[in-house]
XYZ file of C-alpha atoms in Angstrom:
738
model
C -207.887 -137.947 32.635
C -208.370 -137.858 28.868
C -205.253 -139.475 27.392
C -206.491 -139.464 23.821
C -205.407 -135.859 23.360
C -201.947 -135.548 21.815
C -199.350 -134.558 24.390
C -195.744 -133.423 24.194
C -193.253 -134.061 26.935
C -190.052 -132.257 27.790
C -187.146 -133.663 29.800
C -188.308 -131.406 32.611
C -191.686 -133.102 32.848
C -190.343 -136.621 32.346
C -189.981 -137.382 36.060
C -193.618 -136.455 36.625
C -195.165 -138.110 33.593
C -193.145 -141.181 32.645
C -195.033 -143.436 35.039
C -198.167 -143.012 32.936
C -196.797 -145.260 30.217
C -196.922 -148.316 32.444
C -200.241 -147.475 34.043
C -198.572 -147.144 37.443
C -198.899 -144.481 40.084
C -198.216 -140.915 38.990
C -196.226 -138.991 41.580
C -195.651 -135.299 41.080
C -193.154 -133.412 43.178
C -190.969 -130.358 43.056
C -187.376 -131.322 43.692
C -186.618 -127.963 45.261
C -189.517 -128.093 47.716
C -189.796 -131.802 48.414
C -188.164 -131.465 51.815
C -188.952 -127.873 52.788
C -192.004 -125.866 51.845
C -190.314 -122.479 52.198
C -187.317 -123.075 49.924
C -186.815 -120.068 47.656
C -185.728 -120.485 44.036
C -182.107 -119.621 43.206
C -181.315 -115.920 42.866
C -181.796 -114.472 39.389
C -178.216 -113.368 38.767
C -179.196 -111.809 35.460
C -180.767 -108.988 37.467
C -177.542 -108.196 39.340
C -175.092 -105.513 38.294
C -171.975 -107.495 37.352
C -168.563 -106.107 36.477
C -166.238 -108.115 34.229
C -163.179 -108.540 36.402
C -161.240 -110.725 33.998
C -161.903 -113.569 31.560
C -162.625 -115.922 34.459
C -164.400 -113.767 37.026
C -167.346 -111.376 37.244
C -168.262 -109.775 40.568
C -171.523 -107.935 41.197
C -172.037 -104.892 43.371
C -173.823 -107.262 45.767
C -170.664 -109.370 46.077
C -171.995 -112.321 44.106
C -169.357 -113.971 41.953
C -169.683 -115.649 38.562
C -166.763 -117.849 37.586
C -166.356 -119.075 34.024
C -165.208 -122.655 33.609
C -162.978 -122.740 30.511
C -162.812 -126.470 29.760
C -165.471 -128.663 28.154
C -167.661 -130.554 30.616
C -168.284 -134.193 29.697
C -169.420 -135.378 33.104
C -165.928 -135.442 34.612
C -166.859 -132.546 36.896
C -164.456 -129.829 35.731
C -167.263 -127.278 35.522
C -167.424 -127.639 39.301
C -163.831 -128.376 40.293
C -162.025 -125.808 38.132
C -164.084 -122.882 39.516
C -163.433 -124.292 43.015
C -159.721 -123.619 42.477
C -160.422 -119.995 41.547
C -162.918 -119.507 44.385
C -160.474 -120.959 46.903
C -157.789 -118.392 46.183
C -160.290 -115.591 45.566
C -161.535 -116.304 49.093
C -165.276 -116.195 48.559
C -168.042 -118.300 50.030
C -168.852 -121.144 47.630
C -172.570 -120.498 48.090
C -172.014 -117.009 46.621
C -170.442 -118.445 43.466
C -172.284 -119.037 40.184
C -170.626 -120.978 37.401
C -171.019 -120.517 33.662
C -169.450 -122.438 30.787
C -166.753 -120.406 29.072
C -166.616 -120.097 25.291
C -163.579 -120.920 23.189
C -161.155 -118.085 23.952
C -157.589 -118.796 22.884
C -156.465 -115.336 23.992
C -157.381 -115.719 27.656
C -157.635 -119.484 28.162
C -155.154 -122.290 27.529
C -155.743 -125.983 26.807
C -159.521 -125.895 26.480
C -159.588 -129.643 26.000
C -161.418 -132.473 27.725
C -159.102 -135.426 27.244
C -156.348 -137.387 28.906
C -157.628 -136.596 32.417
C -155.443 -133.496 32.354
C -157.797 -130.544 32.995
C -157.227 -130.214 36.741
C -153.570 -131.157 36.507
C -152.884 -128.390 33.987
C -155.230 -125.902 35.622
C -154.042 -126.402 39.196
C -151.599 -123.472 39.371
C -152.952 -121.127 36.650
C -156.497 -121.152 38.010
C -155.331 -120.621 41.574
C -153.115 -117.789 40.344
C -156.160 -116.252 38.661
C -158.146 -116.253 41.899
C -155.256 -115.069 44.044
C -154.448 -112.236 41.639
C -158.044 -111.018 41.630
C -158.141 -111.122 45.434
C -154.958 -109.089 45.691
C -156.329 -106.474 43.311
C -159.495 -106.204 45.418
C -157.372 -105.818 48.541
C -155.260 -103.171 46.829
C -158.380 -101.229 45.845
C -159.695 -101.327 49.416
C -156.306 -100.193 50.735
C -156.402 -97.182 48.421
C -159.867 -96.274 49.694
C -158.702 -96.485 53.282
C -155.368 -94.833 52.609
C -153.438 -97.729 54.167
C -150.846 -100.212 52.940
C -152.261 -103.318 51.350
C -150.183 -105.451 53.728
C -152.441 -104.261 56.555
C -155.496 -105.799 54.899
C -156.815 -109.344 54.714
C -159.679 -110.924 52.807
C -161.974 -113.764 53.731
C -165.340 -114.915 52.386
C -165.625 -111.884 50.120
C -164.933 -109.328 52.851
C -161.780 -107.222 53.170
C -160.693 -106.135 56.669
C -157.988 -103.631 57.659
C -155.943 -103.431 60.849
C -158.546 -101.133 62.439
C -161.287 -103.669 61.925
C -162.990 -101.734 59.147
C -164.521 -103.829 56.377
C -165.464 -103.561 52.723
C -167.145 -106.187 50.605
C -165.740 -107.243 47.252
C -168.731 -105.592 45.609
C -167.803 -102.269 47.189
C -164.424 -102.114 45.481
C -164.786 -104.260 42.364
C -165.086 -101.323 39.957
C -161.955 -99.696 41.334
C -160.042 -102.989 41.487
C -160.709 -103.831 37.852
C -158.856 -100.663 36.862
C -155.726 -101.393 38.884
C -152.450 -102.739 37.589
C -152.302 -106.536 37.715
C -149.775 -107.666 40.352
C -147.025 -109.925 39.018
C -146.455 -111.998 42.145
C -149.122 -113.284 44.503
C -148.995 -115.794 47.314
C -151.020 -118.972 47.003
C -152.584 -120.687 49.977
C -151.013 -123.663 51.688
C -153.228 -126.746 51.362
C -153.788 -126.750 55.135
C -155.613 -123.439 54.758
C -158.010 -124.616 52.067
C -161.707 -124.159 52.859
C -163.264 -125.017 49.479
C -160.738 -127.382 47.883
C -160.948 -130.729 49.638
C -164.580 -130.275 50.657
C -167.242 -131.958 48.582
C -169.237 -129.655 46.329
C -172.319 -130.707 44.420
C -172.420 -130.586 40.639
C -173.063 -126.941 39.703
C -175.450 -128.060 36.946
C -177.409 -130.561 38.996
C -180.516 -128.390 39.418
C -180.682 -127.764 35.676
C -180.083 -131.425 34.907
C -182.856 -132.769 37.116
C -185.346 -130.086 36.070
C -184.602 -130.417 32.359
C -183.244 -126.926 31.751
C -181.316 -126.536 28.464
C -177.708 -127.621 28.937
C -176.763 -130.207 26.348
C -176.102 -129.923 22.645
C -179.446 -131.529 21.882
C -181.151 -128.735 23.842
C -179.660 -125.858 21.867
C -181.998 -123.926 19.570
C -182.003 -120.697 17.593
C -184.704 -118.794 15.761
C -185.095 -120.077 12.204
C -183.053 -123.211 12.847
C -183.683 -126.339 10.778
C -182.655 -129.933 11.469
C -180.554 -132.387 9.504
C -180.023 -136.132 9.571
C -177.198 -137.695 7.575
C -177.220 -140.997 5.684
C -173.702 -142.430 5.836
C -172.232 -145.531 4.146
C -173.570 -148.731 5.758
C -170.141 -150.399 5.527
C -166.641 -149.072 6.044
C -164.949 -149.086 2.652
C -168.042 -148.042 0.709
C -168.752 -144.848 -1.229
C -172.030 -143.323 -2.394
C -172.876 -144.251 -6.000
C -176.415 -142.912 -6.451
C -179.589 -142.252 -4.492
C -183.339 -141.725 -4.915
C -184.769 -139.030 -2.648
C -188.345 -138.942 -4.000
C -189.901 -140.683 -0.985
C -187.918 -138.519 1.408
C -189.031 -135.300 -0.248
C -192.646 -136.466 -0.103
C -192.553 -136.491 3.702
C -194.268 -133.391 5.170
C -191.660 -131.287 6.934
C -188.738 -132.295 4.736
C -187.244 -129.138 3.208
C -184.405 -130.401 1.044
C -182.013 -133.275 0.349
C -178.358 -132.565 -0.487
C -175.070 -134.430 -0.761
C -172.119 -133.550 1.421
C -168.649 -134.957 1.995
C -166.665 -134.191 -1.151
C -164.961 -131.157 0.366
C -164.234 -133.105 3.536
C -162.522 -135.853 1.535
C -160.283 -133.250 -0.074
C -159.544 -131.707 3.298
C -158.565 -135.030 4.864
C -156.200 -135.778 1.988
C -154.292 -132.629 2.908
C -154.394 -133.171 6.659
C -152.939 -136.427 7.942
C -152.810 -135.403 11.588
C -154.145 -137.862 14.153
C -157.169 -135.687 14.889
C -158.637 -136.261 11.451
C -156.753 -138.938 9.541
C -158.727 -141.801 11.068
C -162.152 -140.267 10.453
C -164.130 -141.759 7.582
C -164.352 -139.375 4.632
C -167.017 -140.197 2.070
C -169.967 -138.645 0.262
C -173.166 -138.679 2.303
C -176.798 -137.666 1.908
C -178.177 -134.989 4.249
C -181.910 -134.551 4.756
C -182.951 -131.103 5.986
C -186.304 -130.743 7.718
C -188.405 -128.660 10.067
C -188.109 -131.118 12.963
C -185.734 -133.816 14.125
C -188.358 -136.498 13.512
C -189.001 -135.323 9.969
C -185.265 -135.308 9.238
C -184.805 -138.832 10.596
C -187.837 -140.158 8.696
C -186.512 -138.542 5.536
C -183.067 -140.023 6.037
C -184.542 -143.507 6.456
C -186.632 -143.042 3.290
C -183.594 -142.417 1.067
C -182.892 -145.295 -1.326
C -179.134 -145.287 -1.869
C -176.740 -147.459 -3.834
C -173.194 -147.869 -2.556
C -170.023 -149.041 -4.283
C -167.003 -150.695 -2.718
C -164.018 -148.368 -2.826
C -161.725 -150.491 -0.630
C -161.796 -153.989 0.909
C -164.781 -154.692 3.162
C -163.126 -156.076 6.251
C -164.396 -158.558 8.830
C -163.401 -159.248 12.409
C -162.265 -162.786 11.557
C -159.861 -161.395 8.954
C -158.569 -158.834 11.434
C -157.883 -161.573 13.973
C -155.789 -163.497 11.474
C -153.958 -160.369 10.358
C -153.055 -159.381 13.909
C -151.877 -162.892 14.789
C -149.728 -162.928 11.646
C -148.231 -159.588 12.659
C -147.372 -160.918 16.110
C -145.697 -163.916 14.479
C -143.783 -161.685 12.083
C -140.772 -159.450 12.506
C -142.055 -156.030 11.409
C -142.075 -154.071 14.659
C -141.143 -150.670 15.967
C -139.126 -150.975 19.166
C -140.371 -148.443 21.694
C -137.892 -149.357 24.431
C -135.106 -151.866 24.863
C -133.235 -152.290 28.152
C -130.460 -154.842 28.543
C -130.580 -157.872 26.278
C -133.957 -159.614 26.182
C -132.835 -162.094 23.543
C -129.919 -163.242 25.694
C -132.101 -163.497 28.819
C -134.554 -165.719 26.969
C -131.769 -167.886 25.551
C -130.408 -168.527 29.058
C -133.797 -169.048 30.725
C -134.851 -172.173 32.593
C -138.437 -171.431 31.657
C -140.283 -169.076 29.307
C -143.912 -168.064 29.788
C -145.699 -166.610 26.771
C -149.332 -165.542 26.568
C -151.515 -163.675 24.062
C -154.296 -161.313 25.105
C -157.102 -160.105 22.839
C -159.566 -157.202 22.925
C -162.343 -156.321 20.447
C -163.341 -153.054 18.827
C -165.602 -151.023 21.115
C -167.925 -148.120 20.307
C -168.179 -145.141 22.665
C -171.964 -145.151 23.107
C -172.281 -141.719 24.681
C -175.693 -141.199 26.243
C -176.135 -138.148 24.000
C -175.641 -139.104 20.330
C -173.443 -136.890 18.157
C -175.020 -133.559 17.283
C -173.946 -129.998 16.540
C -175.343 -126.600 15.603
C -173.828 -124.500 12.833
C -174.742 -121.170 11.298
C -172.399 -120.162 8.491
C -172.906 -116.571 7.344
C -170.765 -114.051 5.503
C -169.899 -112.414 8.821
C -169.063 -115.416 10.988
C -169.257 -119.156 11.505
C -171.204 -119.784 14.700
C -170.761 -123.297 16.122
C -172.459 -124.582 19.269
C -172.465 -128.047 20.741
C -170.762 -130.861 22.613
C -167.083 -131.059 21.605
C -164.008 -132.091 23.600
C -161.569 -130.166 21.382
C -163.034 -126.731 20.610
C -159.766 -125.091 19.549
C -158.685 -127.905 17.221
C -162.219 -127.931 15.809
C -162.169 -124.186 15.163
C -158.839 -124.485 13.353
C -160.106 -127.403 11.269
C -163.353 -125.665 10.301
C -161.435 -122.475 9.467
C -159.234 -124.420 7.066
C -162.119 -126.481 5.684
C -164.325 -123.479 4.877
C -161.458 -121.191 3.916
C -162.427 -118.668 6.580
C -160.237 -116.602 8.880
C -159.855 -118.175 12.304
C -161.288 -114.958 13.767
C -164.579 -115.753 11.987
C -164.994 -119.047 13.827
C -166.943 -118.762 17.087
C -167.275 -121.946 19.139
C -169.536 -122.323 22.147
C -169.482 -125.465 24.259
C -172.525 -127.138 25.734
C -172.467 -129.732 28.455
C -171.904 -133.180 26.945
C -173.875 -136.321 27.582
C -170.656 -138.335 27.591
C -167.474 -138.137 25.580
C -165.018 -140.963 26.377
C -162.821 -139.773 23.498
C -165.509 -139.839 20.783
C -165.960 -136.082 20.896
C -162.252 -135.455 20.466
C -163.000 -135.793 16.763
C -164.913 -133.165 14.830
C -166.437 -135.169 11.954
C -169.974 -134.353 13.089
C -169.066 -130.650 13.341
C -167.820 -130.791 9.733
C -171.187 -132.206 8.706
C -173.144 -129.440 10.428
C -170.861 -126.707 9.050
C -170.963 -128.069 5.497
C -174.764 -128.367 5.549
C -175.229 -124.827 6.885
C -172.759 -123.466 4.353
C -174.723 -125.162 1.547
C -178.263 -124.196 2.577
C -177.406 -120.788 4.081
C -179.449 -121.474 7.200
C -178.736 -122.278 10.857
C -178.927 -126.049 11.240
C -178.735 -128.697 13.944
C -177.236 -132.005 12.768
C -178.491 -134.897 14.903
C -177.461 -138.550 14.717
C -179.686 -141.412 15.793
C -178.378 -144.060 18.183
C -178.087 -146.449 15.241
C -176.102 -143.871 13.232
C -173.879 -143.227 16.200
C -173.024 -146.841 16.925
C -172.590 -148.019 13.351
C -170.869 -145.076 11.623
C -168.622 -143.796 14.358
C -165.124 -144.078 15.765
C -164.069 -147.185 17.686
C -161.507 -148.397 20.144
C -159.086 -150.365 17.952
C -159.057 -154.130 18.135
C -155.749 -155.094 19.780
C -153.683 -158.158 20.598
C -150.742 -158.305 23.011
C -148.195 -161.075 23.179
C -146.174 -161.011 26.365
C -143.275 -163.298 27.215
C -141.229 -163.625 30.391
C -137.998 -165.506 31.071
C -137.321 -167.215 34.389
C -133.846 -168.221 35.563
C -133.026 -169.730 38.958
C -136.521 -168.926 40.201
C -136.338 -165.254 39.258
C -137.879 -163.093 36.551
C -135.006 -162.110 34.256
C -136.601 -160.811 31.060
C -139.836 -159.302 29.761
C -140.910 -158.788 26.148
C -144.184 -157.087 25.220
C -145.487 -156.992 21.649
C -148.546 -155.085 20.454
C -150.461 -155.645 17.199
C -153.275 -153.177 16.727
C -155.778 -152.132 14.087
C -154.569 -148.713 12.863
C -152.187 -148.483 15.818
C -152.909 -146.932 19.171
C -153.234 -143.182 18.999
C -150.113 -142.458 21.042
C -148.401 -145.813 20.696
C -147.569 -147.914 23.713
C -146.219 -146.082 26.717
C -142.933 -147.896 27.368
C -142.103 -146.131 30.633
C -144.910 -147.533 32.771
C -144.470 -150.433 35.216
C -142.626 -152.848 34.908
C -140.154 -150.552 33.118
C -137.241 -149.846 35.431
C -137.832 -152.989 37.479
C -136.108 -155.404 35.105
C -132.640 -155.399 33.623
C -133.926 -156.931 30.369
C -137.092 -155.264 29.137
C -138.376 -154.648 25.605
C -141.547 -153.159 24.101
C -142.384 -153.534 20.377
C -145.425 -152.399 18.384
C -146.897 -153.038 14.947
C -150.219 -152.312 13.284
C -152.513 -152.959 10.348
C -154.029 -149.965 8.557
C -157.782 -150.438 8.237
C -160.544 -148.317 6.719
C -162.582 -148.856 9.893
C -162.256 -145.613 11.829
C -160.533 -145.878 15.193
C -159.445 -143.404 17.820
C -159.116 -142.619 21.497
C -161.429 -144.530 23.833
C -161.563 -143.918 27.588
C -157.988 -144.343 28.867
C -156.522 -144.801 25.358
C -154.441 -147.980 24.903
C -154.073 -148.515 28.676
C -157.734 -149.567 28.919
C -156.725 -153.056 27.750
C -152.952 -152.987 28.149
C -153.395 -152.902 31.929
C -155.670 -155.953 31.792
C -153.156 -157.862 29.691
C -150.059 -157.005 31.706
C -151.584 -157.389 35.143
C -153.210 -160.697 34.197
C -149.816 -161.847 32.948
C -148.125 -160.778 36.182
C -150.582 -162.936 38.078
C -149.430 -165.892 35.976
C -145.749 -165.046 36.517
C -146.252 -164.858 40.282
C -147.980 -168.236 40.219
C -145.172 -169.761 38.159
C -142.599 -168.411 40.615
C -144.624 -169.621 43.581
C -144.743 -166.174 45.198
C -147.529 -163.999 46.572
C -149.062 -161.767 43.891
C -148.950 -158.631 45.995
C -145.467 -159.168 47.420
C -144.189 -159.865 43.908
C -145.162 -156.329 42.894
C -143.781 -154.794 46.076
C -140.417 -156.505 45.536
C -140.183 -155.351 41.926
C -140.949 -151.783 43.004
C -138.149 -151.997 45.545
C -135.811 -152.806 42.669
C -137.017 -149.701 40.854
C -136.192 -147.590 43.903
C -132.663 -149.007 43.893
C -132.210 -148.315 40.180
C -130.225 -145.041 39.859
C -131.650 -144.247 36.410
C -134.911 -146.159 35.865
C -136.284 -143.868 33.074
C -139.887 -144.250 34.216
C -143.039 -142.132 34.363
C -144.532 -143.633 37.537
C -143.402 -143.229 41.145
C -142.547 -146.575 42.812
C -143.272 -145.330 46.342
C -146.697 -144.084 45.324
C -147.489 -147.393 43.621
C -146.461 -149.202 46.792
C -148.674 -146.936 48.869
C -151.802 -147.657 46.826
C -151.008 -151.372 46.938
C -150.790 -151.265 50.743
C -154.031 -149.301 50.999
C -155.938 -151.607 48.640
C -154.699 -154.705 50.468
C -155.702 -153.237 53.827
C -159.143 -151.998 52.840
C -160.076 -155.100 50.811
C -159.040 -157.493 53.594
C -156.907 -159.253 51.004
C -156.757 -162.979 51.637
C -159.180 -162.817 54.563
C -162.552 -163.049 52.845
C -165.241 -165.571 53.673
C -165.474 -168.902 51.871
C -166.992 -168.619 48.429
C -165.536 -165.165 47.755
C -162.537 -165.038 45.429
C -160.206 -162.074 45.101
C -158.092 -160.754 42.254
C -155.428 -158.054 42.487
C -154.213 -155.452 39.992
C -152.189 -152.236 40.104
C -151.508 -149.678 37.404
C -150.274 -146.179 36.648
C -151.710 -144.019 33.901
C -152.732 -140.395 33.337
C -150.235 -139.445 36.060
C -152.222 -141.342 38.705
C -151.429 -144.501 40.684
C -154.263 -146.991 41.319
C -154.502 -150.433 42.939
C -157.676 -152.520 42.882
C -158.962 -155.753 44.377
C -162.037 -157.463 42.899
C -164.242 -159.789 44.947
C -166.321 -162.278 42.962
C -168.694 -165.092 43.780
C -170.115 -167.823 41.552
C -173.879 -168.055 41.145
C -175.512 -170.584 38.823
C -172.144 -171.097 37.190
C -171.715 -167.386 36.448
C -169.060 -165.115 37.971
C -170.609 -162.189 39.826
C -168.417 -159.177 40.564
C -169.645 -158.319 44.037
C -167.187 -155.619 45.044
C -164.146 -153.700 43.876
C -161.865 -152.011 46.374
C -160.021 -149.128 44.769
C -157.031 -147.247 46.239
C -155.975 -144.065 44.469
C -153.089 -141.633 44.719
C -154.060 -138.607 42.633
C -152.502 -135.987 44.900
C -154.802 -133.387 46.435
C -158.436 -134.271 45.846
C -160.069 -131.021 44.762
C -163.692 -132.122 45.045
C -164.055 -135.361 47.036
C -167.683 -135.808 46.031
C -166.925 -135.484 42.333
C -163.756 -137.550 42.690
C -165.678 -140.385 44.315
C -168.188 -140.386 41.474
C -165.422 -140.357 38.859
C -163.548 -143.213 40.502
C -166.652 -145.375 40.854
C -167.781 -144.622 37.317
C -164.405 -145.649 35.903
C -164.434 -148.939 37.809
C -167.998 -149.819 36.788
C -167.295 -148.885 33.162
C -164.180 -151.066 33.241
C -165.982 -154.046 34.743
C -168.813 -153.786 32.228
C -166.664 -153.604 29.115
C -164.244 -156.290 30.281
C -167.047 -158.675 31.189
C -169.768 -158.106 28.610
C -169.103 -155.723 25.703
C -168.283 -157.052 22.248
C -168.322 -155.491 18.796
C -167.620 -157.033 15.415
C -167.640 -156.240 11.690
C -168.735 -158.424 8.801
C -167.734 -157.164 5.344
C -167.282 -153.698 6.817
C -170.735 -153.641 8.428
C -170.976 -153.246 12.236
C -172.888 -156.174 13.702
C -174.587 -154.113 16.419
C -176.332 -150.789 16.124
C -178.250 -150.536 19.398
C -178.334 -151.871 22.934
C -180.561 -154.847 22.149
C -177.518 -156.539 20.584
C -174.671 -154.685 22.316
C -174.372 -155.186 26.045
C -173.315 -152.514 28.467
C -173.241 -153.378 32.152
C -176.729 -153.565 33.685
C -177.703 -152.174 37.087
C -178.027 -155.661 38.512
C -174.465 -156.467 37.399
C -172.947 -153.363 38.984
C -170.583 -154.131 41.867
C -170.178 -152.219 45.083
C -167.184 -149.928 44.647
C -165.210 -149.010 47.774
C -162.894 -146.057 47.060
C -159.999 -144.845 49.200
C -157.624 -141.964 48.502
C -154.031 -141.730 49.655
C -153.723 -138.399 51.466
C -150.908 -136.453 49.891
C -150.362 -132.671 49.705
C -149.031 -132.571 46.166
C -150.548 -131.198 42.971
C -153.544 -133.211 41.723
C -153.364 -135.583 38.774
C -155.916 -137.254 36.492
C -159.001 -139.078 37.718
C -161.499 -139.397 34.860
C -159.726 -142.430 33.392
C -157.147 -144.088 35.716
C -159.541 -146.321 37.664
C -160.750 -148.098 34.515
C -157.589 -149.863 33.222
C -156.642 -151.965 36.294
C -160.059 -153.454 36.982
C -160.140 -155.837 34.011
C -157.178 -157.798 35.362
C -158.473 -157.703 38.947
C -161.684 -159.347 37.745
C -159.882 -161.875 35.489
C -157.507 -162.855 38.281
C -160.426 -163.345 40.684
C -162.302 -165.471 38.158
C -159.197 -167.630 37.777
C -159.186 -168.310 41.512
C -162.857 -169.250 41.358
C -162.826 -171.368 38.199
C -159.223 -172.281 37.452
C -159.682 -170.752 33.988
C -157.372 -168.000 32.731
C -159.208 -165.373 30.715
C -157.076 -163.754 28.048
C -159.757 -162.543 25.670
C -162.419 -159.916 26.301
C -165.307 -159.912 26.875
C -164.744 -162.488 29.583
C -168.320 -163.757 29.715
C -168.013 -165.008 26.117
C -164.827 -166.891 26.853
C -166.064 -168.792 29.870
C -168.186 -170.765 27.403
C -171.261 -169.399 29.131
C -174.388 -168.098 27.477
C -174.234 -164.377 26.825
C -177.256 -162.701 28.366
C -178.666 -159.450 27.006
C -181.183 -157.669 29.221
């Protein structure tokens, strides 16, 4: 084979060609025909005669069904699970269902947001109602054709049957049904009658993903589109002073170089809402080119001078500031039960500990990007965004256009984790297109993404407990956080309601480093701090860690007005399940276990971590995870979500660190920033509590508890309490990258 000839590779061909780079064996196979030679390609639904039944459903004359998934898909599986809810009540065979991503449609859809693990929880009844209503209309249409009462008809797997045994397919009556009056009341199925919900369904996009079909924001293209790369300030607190673009413009393929950002700064001054107030607003240099590579080369060729507009902050300064805040008296009390001060004054013993967590970037697999085409008729926006409606409103205000002019289409996202809640990169694309009067795709490099983004805020917790006569009598939690957590501390989670004297206080330092939501906002580290502290309390009291939690939850159940968000019985149930499945306290010699339990995003989770020590290093071998999230809509997707959350939590708690020096991020790629490696990934054993109640969140709840489970296990193995993340740095062990 002549390899000297220039070649181009698509994602689709990557599986077949990537082995060439290492000189290894080249294996070519078709994923659809690897097992069977007679497998036919999927049906071309574009050739079918579809009727728009409503905003969610299209049904063809052949009975094939297309269901539109309204919420953004960031890998949490809603593009599969939300249509499953509709298909269940519509009563069609899942293999006859095709799923498409819905566009932003505020008239027909509600809460088109990917955030807070709330999509299924909020869509549970409305989506089922949508399917059930459509089914009833189809039944009504068939009844009219037969001249019988609709009560004499039933529907199953897309076929309507009357009392005489006559049948009609959905496709036979869809045109008539779409014209009928929409029934106000329909009956939803009982969970025991579910045939789709509760059965594992594969990712509806999996064939496109593994064959490289266009799905993601980076894939989107339009005729005449150009590309842009943006040079942003290298340090937080800096502003553009001047720049030389001569070398950039000399690069073949570079079309133009412009400045952007002034209008955005003005917009942010007027809008102090949490969606935008924490996003950096400064002048930037945008390089427009014919290709992505040309745009990136041009951006790197810009010679810019920057001036300091505000203090250039460093991590060491932040640490001192946060400690000073914890030592001070400027706090906002979020909850105060009983009299904590009195309980501490009367205590036989007081335990006080401080827990620390660093800034963390999001590091989505797909860097920030967005398409924009601003014309006099409309503003067409396409790309990966978790908040399409909020983005449309913001762009409408920013450009001074009617909201009706803003059209937002969502692509599948290569990760979100909260980063794509914010629309700063959409602003960039829209402002560039508006300036050059062309359709443009703004693309960030990995280095841009990691060093000029939005971060989990650096946080410190100081927790104190009072002990009197061998019992826990008081609990005081203080938070000091860079910029403050987005929603503030949740004061109604465990142990709220379990203690007569309980107080939660928060304070923060306002920084010019941009911070925002990060997977499981605020609870991602709060759970580690509190559950590590509870392990210390149990040890000080001389009681079993697990029984200590069970006893406190019994107190909650006896409290007539606990004012809590969690359910004590459901927390007890996940504790029991985790203890049983992990064989708590019965492991072989050399395996050390740590326990943790937490409630967040409406879901109850208990976890047990098993670690061993190898060459002086703690190895997380296994995590047993027990979850109560109500009805599990898609067990296959749920299992993947639960495992992903645990692995993400282990990796960031153990290895990930991020710092600033004079406003400059100290890592900009994975050679200096460690995510968990495949060889460090534990076995994750997931178990769900079976409960026929409405489902709750699952994209985030398994992450928060695992940090404490790992820390508590490491303590058993080493005798060292870990109160600062990442743990590997604070065991005085060499940090290994790679």
